[in-house]
Short mmCIF file of C-alpha atoms and ligand atoms in Angstrom, two decimals:
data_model
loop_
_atom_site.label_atom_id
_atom_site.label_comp_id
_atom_site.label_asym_id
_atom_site.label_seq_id
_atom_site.Cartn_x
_atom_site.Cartn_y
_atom_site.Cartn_z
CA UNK J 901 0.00 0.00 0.00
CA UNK J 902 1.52 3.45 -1.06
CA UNK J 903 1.59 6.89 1.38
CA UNK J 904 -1.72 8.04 -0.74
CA UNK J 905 -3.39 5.47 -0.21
CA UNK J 906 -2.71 4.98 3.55
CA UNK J 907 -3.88 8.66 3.89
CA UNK J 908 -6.74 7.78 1.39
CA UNK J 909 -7.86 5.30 4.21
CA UNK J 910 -7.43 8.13 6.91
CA UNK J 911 -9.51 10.45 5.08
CA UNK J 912 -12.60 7.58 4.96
CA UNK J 913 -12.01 7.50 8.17
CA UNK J 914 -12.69 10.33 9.15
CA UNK J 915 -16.52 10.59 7.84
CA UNK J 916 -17.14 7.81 11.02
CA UNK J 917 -16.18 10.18 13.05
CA UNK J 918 -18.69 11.54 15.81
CA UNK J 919 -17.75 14.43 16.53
CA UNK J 920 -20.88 16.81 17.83
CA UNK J 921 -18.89 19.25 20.10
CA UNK J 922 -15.63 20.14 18.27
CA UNK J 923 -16.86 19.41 14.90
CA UNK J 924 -13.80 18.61 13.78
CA UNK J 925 -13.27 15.57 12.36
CA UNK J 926 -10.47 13.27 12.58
CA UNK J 927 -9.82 10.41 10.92
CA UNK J 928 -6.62 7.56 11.08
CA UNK J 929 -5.43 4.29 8.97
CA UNK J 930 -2.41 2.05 10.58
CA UNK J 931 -0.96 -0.33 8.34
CA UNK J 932 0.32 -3.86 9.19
CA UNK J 933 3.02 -5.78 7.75
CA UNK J 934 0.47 -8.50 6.41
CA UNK J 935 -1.15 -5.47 4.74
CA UNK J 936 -4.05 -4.67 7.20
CA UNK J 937 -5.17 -1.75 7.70
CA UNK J 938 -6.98 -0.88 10.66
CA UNK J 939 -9.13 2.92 11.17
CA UNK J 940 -9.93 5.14 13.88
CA UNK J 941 -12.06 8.03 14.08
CA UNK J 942 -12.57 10.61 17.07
CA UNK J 943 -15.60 9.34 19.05
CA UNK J 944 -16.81 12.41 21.61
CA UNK J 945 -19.21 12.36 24.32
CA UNK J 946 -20.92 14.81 26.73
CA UNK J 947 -19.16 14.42 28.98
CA UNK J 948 -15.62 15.66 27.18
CA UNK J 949 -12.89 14.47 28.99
CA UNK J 950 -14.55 11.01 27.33
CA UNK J 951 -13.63 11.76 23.68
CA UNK J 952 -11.92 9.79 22.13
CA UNK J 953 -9.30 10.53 19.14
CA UNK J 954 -8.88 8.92 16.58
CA UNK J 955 -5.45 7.79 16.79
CA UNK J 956 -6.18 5.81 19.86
CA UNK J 957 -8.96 3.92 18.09
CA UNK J 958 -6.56 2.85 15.06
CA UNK J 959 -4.20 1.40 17.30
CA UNK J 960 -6.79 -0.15 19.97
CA UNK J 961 -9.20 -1.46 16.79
CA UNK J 962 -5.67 -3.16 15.24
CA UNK J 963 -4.85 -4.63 18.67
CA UNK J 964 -8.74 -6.24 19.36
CA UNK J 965 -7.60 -7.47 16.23
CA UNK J 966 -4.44 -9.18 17.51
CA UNK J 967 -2.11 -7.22 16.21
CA UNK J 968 0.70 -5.48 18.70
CA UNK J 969 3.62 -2.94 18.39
CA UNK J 970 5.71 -5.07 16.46
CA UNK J 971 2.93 -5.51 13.15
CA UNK J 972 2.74 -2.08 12.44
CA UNK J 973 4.45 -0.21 9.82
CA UNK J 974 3.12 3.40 9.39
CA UNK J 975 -0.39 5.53 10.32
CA UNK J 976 -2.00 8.63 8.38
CA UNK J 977 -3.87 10.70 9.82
CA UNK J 978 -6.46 13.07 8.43
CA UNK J 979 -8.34 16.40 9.36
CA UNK J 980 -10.18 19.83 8.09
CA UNK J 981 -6.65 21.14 9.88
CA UNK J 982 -4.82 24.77 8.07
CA UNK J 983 -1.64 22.23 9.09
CA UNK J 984 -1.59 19.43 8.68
CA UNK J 985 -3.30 17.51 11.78
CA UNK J 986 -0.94 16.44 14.66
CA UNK J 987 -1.21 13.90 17.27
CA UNK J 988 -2.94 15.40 20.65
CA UNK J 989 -0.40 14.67 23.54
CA UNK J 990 -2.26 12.29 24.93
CA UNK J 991 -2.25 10.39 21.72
CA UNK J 992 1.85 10.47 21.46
CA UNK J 993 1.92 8.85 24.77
CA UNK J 994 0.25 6.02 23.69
CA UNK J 995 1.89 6.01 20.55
CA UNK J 996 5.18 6.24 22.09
CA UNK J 997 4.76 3.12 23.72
CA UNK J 998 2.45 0.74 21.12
CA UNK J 999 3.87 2.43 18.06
CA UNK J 1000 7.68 1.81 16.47
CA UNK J 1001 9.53 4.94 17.57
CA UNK J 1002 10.76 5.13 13.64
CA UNK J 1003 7.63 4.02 11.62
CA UNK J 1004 6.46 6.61 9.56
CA UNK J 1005 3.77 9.02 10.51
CA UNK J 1006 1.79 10.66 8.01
CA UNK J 1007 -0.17 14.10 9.30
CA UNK J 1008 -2.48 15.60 6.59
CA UNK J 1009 -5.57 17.58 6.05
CA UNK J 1010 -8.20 18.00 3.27
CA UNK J 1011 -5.84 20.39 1.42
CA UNK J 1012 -3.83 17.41 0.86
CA UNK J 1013 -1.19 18.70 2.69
CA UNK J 1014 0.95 16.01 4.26
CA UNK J 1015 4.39 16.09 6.47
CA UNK J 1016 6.01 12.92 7.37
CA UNK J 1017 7.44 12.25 10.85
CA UNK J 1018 7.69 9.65 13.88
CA UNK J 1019 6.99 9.09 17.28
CA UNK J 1020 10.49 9.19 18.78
CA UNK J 1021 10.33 12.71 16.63
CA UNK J 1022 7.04 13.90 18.30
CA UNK J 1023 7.76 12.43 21.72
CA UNK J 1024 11.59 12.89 22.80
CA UNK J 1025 11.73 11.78 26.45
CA UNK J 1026 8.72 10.64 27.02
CA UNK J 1027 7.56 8.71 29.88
CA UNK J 1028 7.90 4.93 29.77
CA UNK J 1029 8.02 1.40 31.64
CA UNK J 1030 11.63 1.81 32.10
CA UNK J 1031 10.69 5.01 34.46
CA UNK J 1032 8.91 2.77 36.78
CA UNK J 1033 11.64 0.81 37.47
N1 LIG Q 1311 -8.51 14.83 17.91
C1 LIG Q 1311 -8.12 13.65 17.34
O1 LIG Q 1311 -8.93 12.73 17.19
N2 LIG Q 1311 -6.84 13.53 16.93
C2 LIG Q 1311 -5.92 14.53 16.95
O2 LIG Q 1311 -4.79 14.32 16.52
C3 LIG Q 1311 -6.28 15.85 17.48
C4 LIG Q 1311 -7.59 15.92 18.17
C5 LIG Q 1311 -9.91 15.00 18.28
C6 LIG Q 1311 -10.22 15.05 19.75
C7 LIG Q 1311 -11.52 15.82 19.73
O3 LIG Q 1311 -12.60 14.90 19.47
C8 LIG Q 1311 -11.40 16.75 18.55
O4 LIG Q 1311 -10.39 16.21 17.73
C9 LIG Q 1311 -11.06 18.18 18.92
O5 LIG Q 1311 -9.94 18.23 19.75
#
């Protein structure tokens, strides 16, 4: 699967989005080495500390799915952004410990804007298991 089409995925994505309160819609495709590709969308509530982005749901949907860290191999991600859209920092955290630290990130928007980066990028020093110790 090519970078386009990845981000193709993202941008699909994004119309399952529920997104009542912000109204802005994010969408997000991670692809697995066997070629999978598994989709989140932001899912809000209410009560907002609930919400939901959609990065999270990629990577939870791909691991009820039985895939881990070690299967994936990039993620888009897809928004009405002027930037392209960036991981919240909530989002890095969990990417920064289920997500390769070099796989490619792709952040776009509807302009069809994209910049290419990773987690270890977006995250330097982050918090991790090795901190509990
Ligand atoms: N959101 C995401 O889903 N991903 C991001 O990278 C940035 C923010 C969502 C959370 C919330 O539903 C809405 O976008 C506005 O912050």
């Amino acid at each position: 699967m090519t970078k386009e089409e990845l981000i193709e995925r993202a941008k699909e994505a994004r119309k399952l989005s529920y997104s009542p309160y912000s109204n802005f819609a994010v969408g997000a495709a991670l692809l697995c080495k066997d070629g999978e590709v598994y989709v989140g969308a932001n899912i809000e509530n209410s009560s907002y500390p609930l919400c939901m982005c959609a990065e999270r749901n990629a990577l939870y949907n791909a691991y009820m799915h039985g895939k881990k860290k070690e299967d994936f191999v990039a993620m888009a991600l897809c928004a009405a952004s002027d930037d392209p859209c960036s991981p919240c920092g909530a989002c890095r955290q969990v990417l920064s410990e289920i997500f390769p630290s070099s796989a490619p990130i792709y952040m776009s928007n509807l302009k069809g804007q994209v910049e290419e980066t990773t987690i270890k990028e977006l995250l330097p020093y982050a918090f991790s298991a090795d901190d509990l110790k």
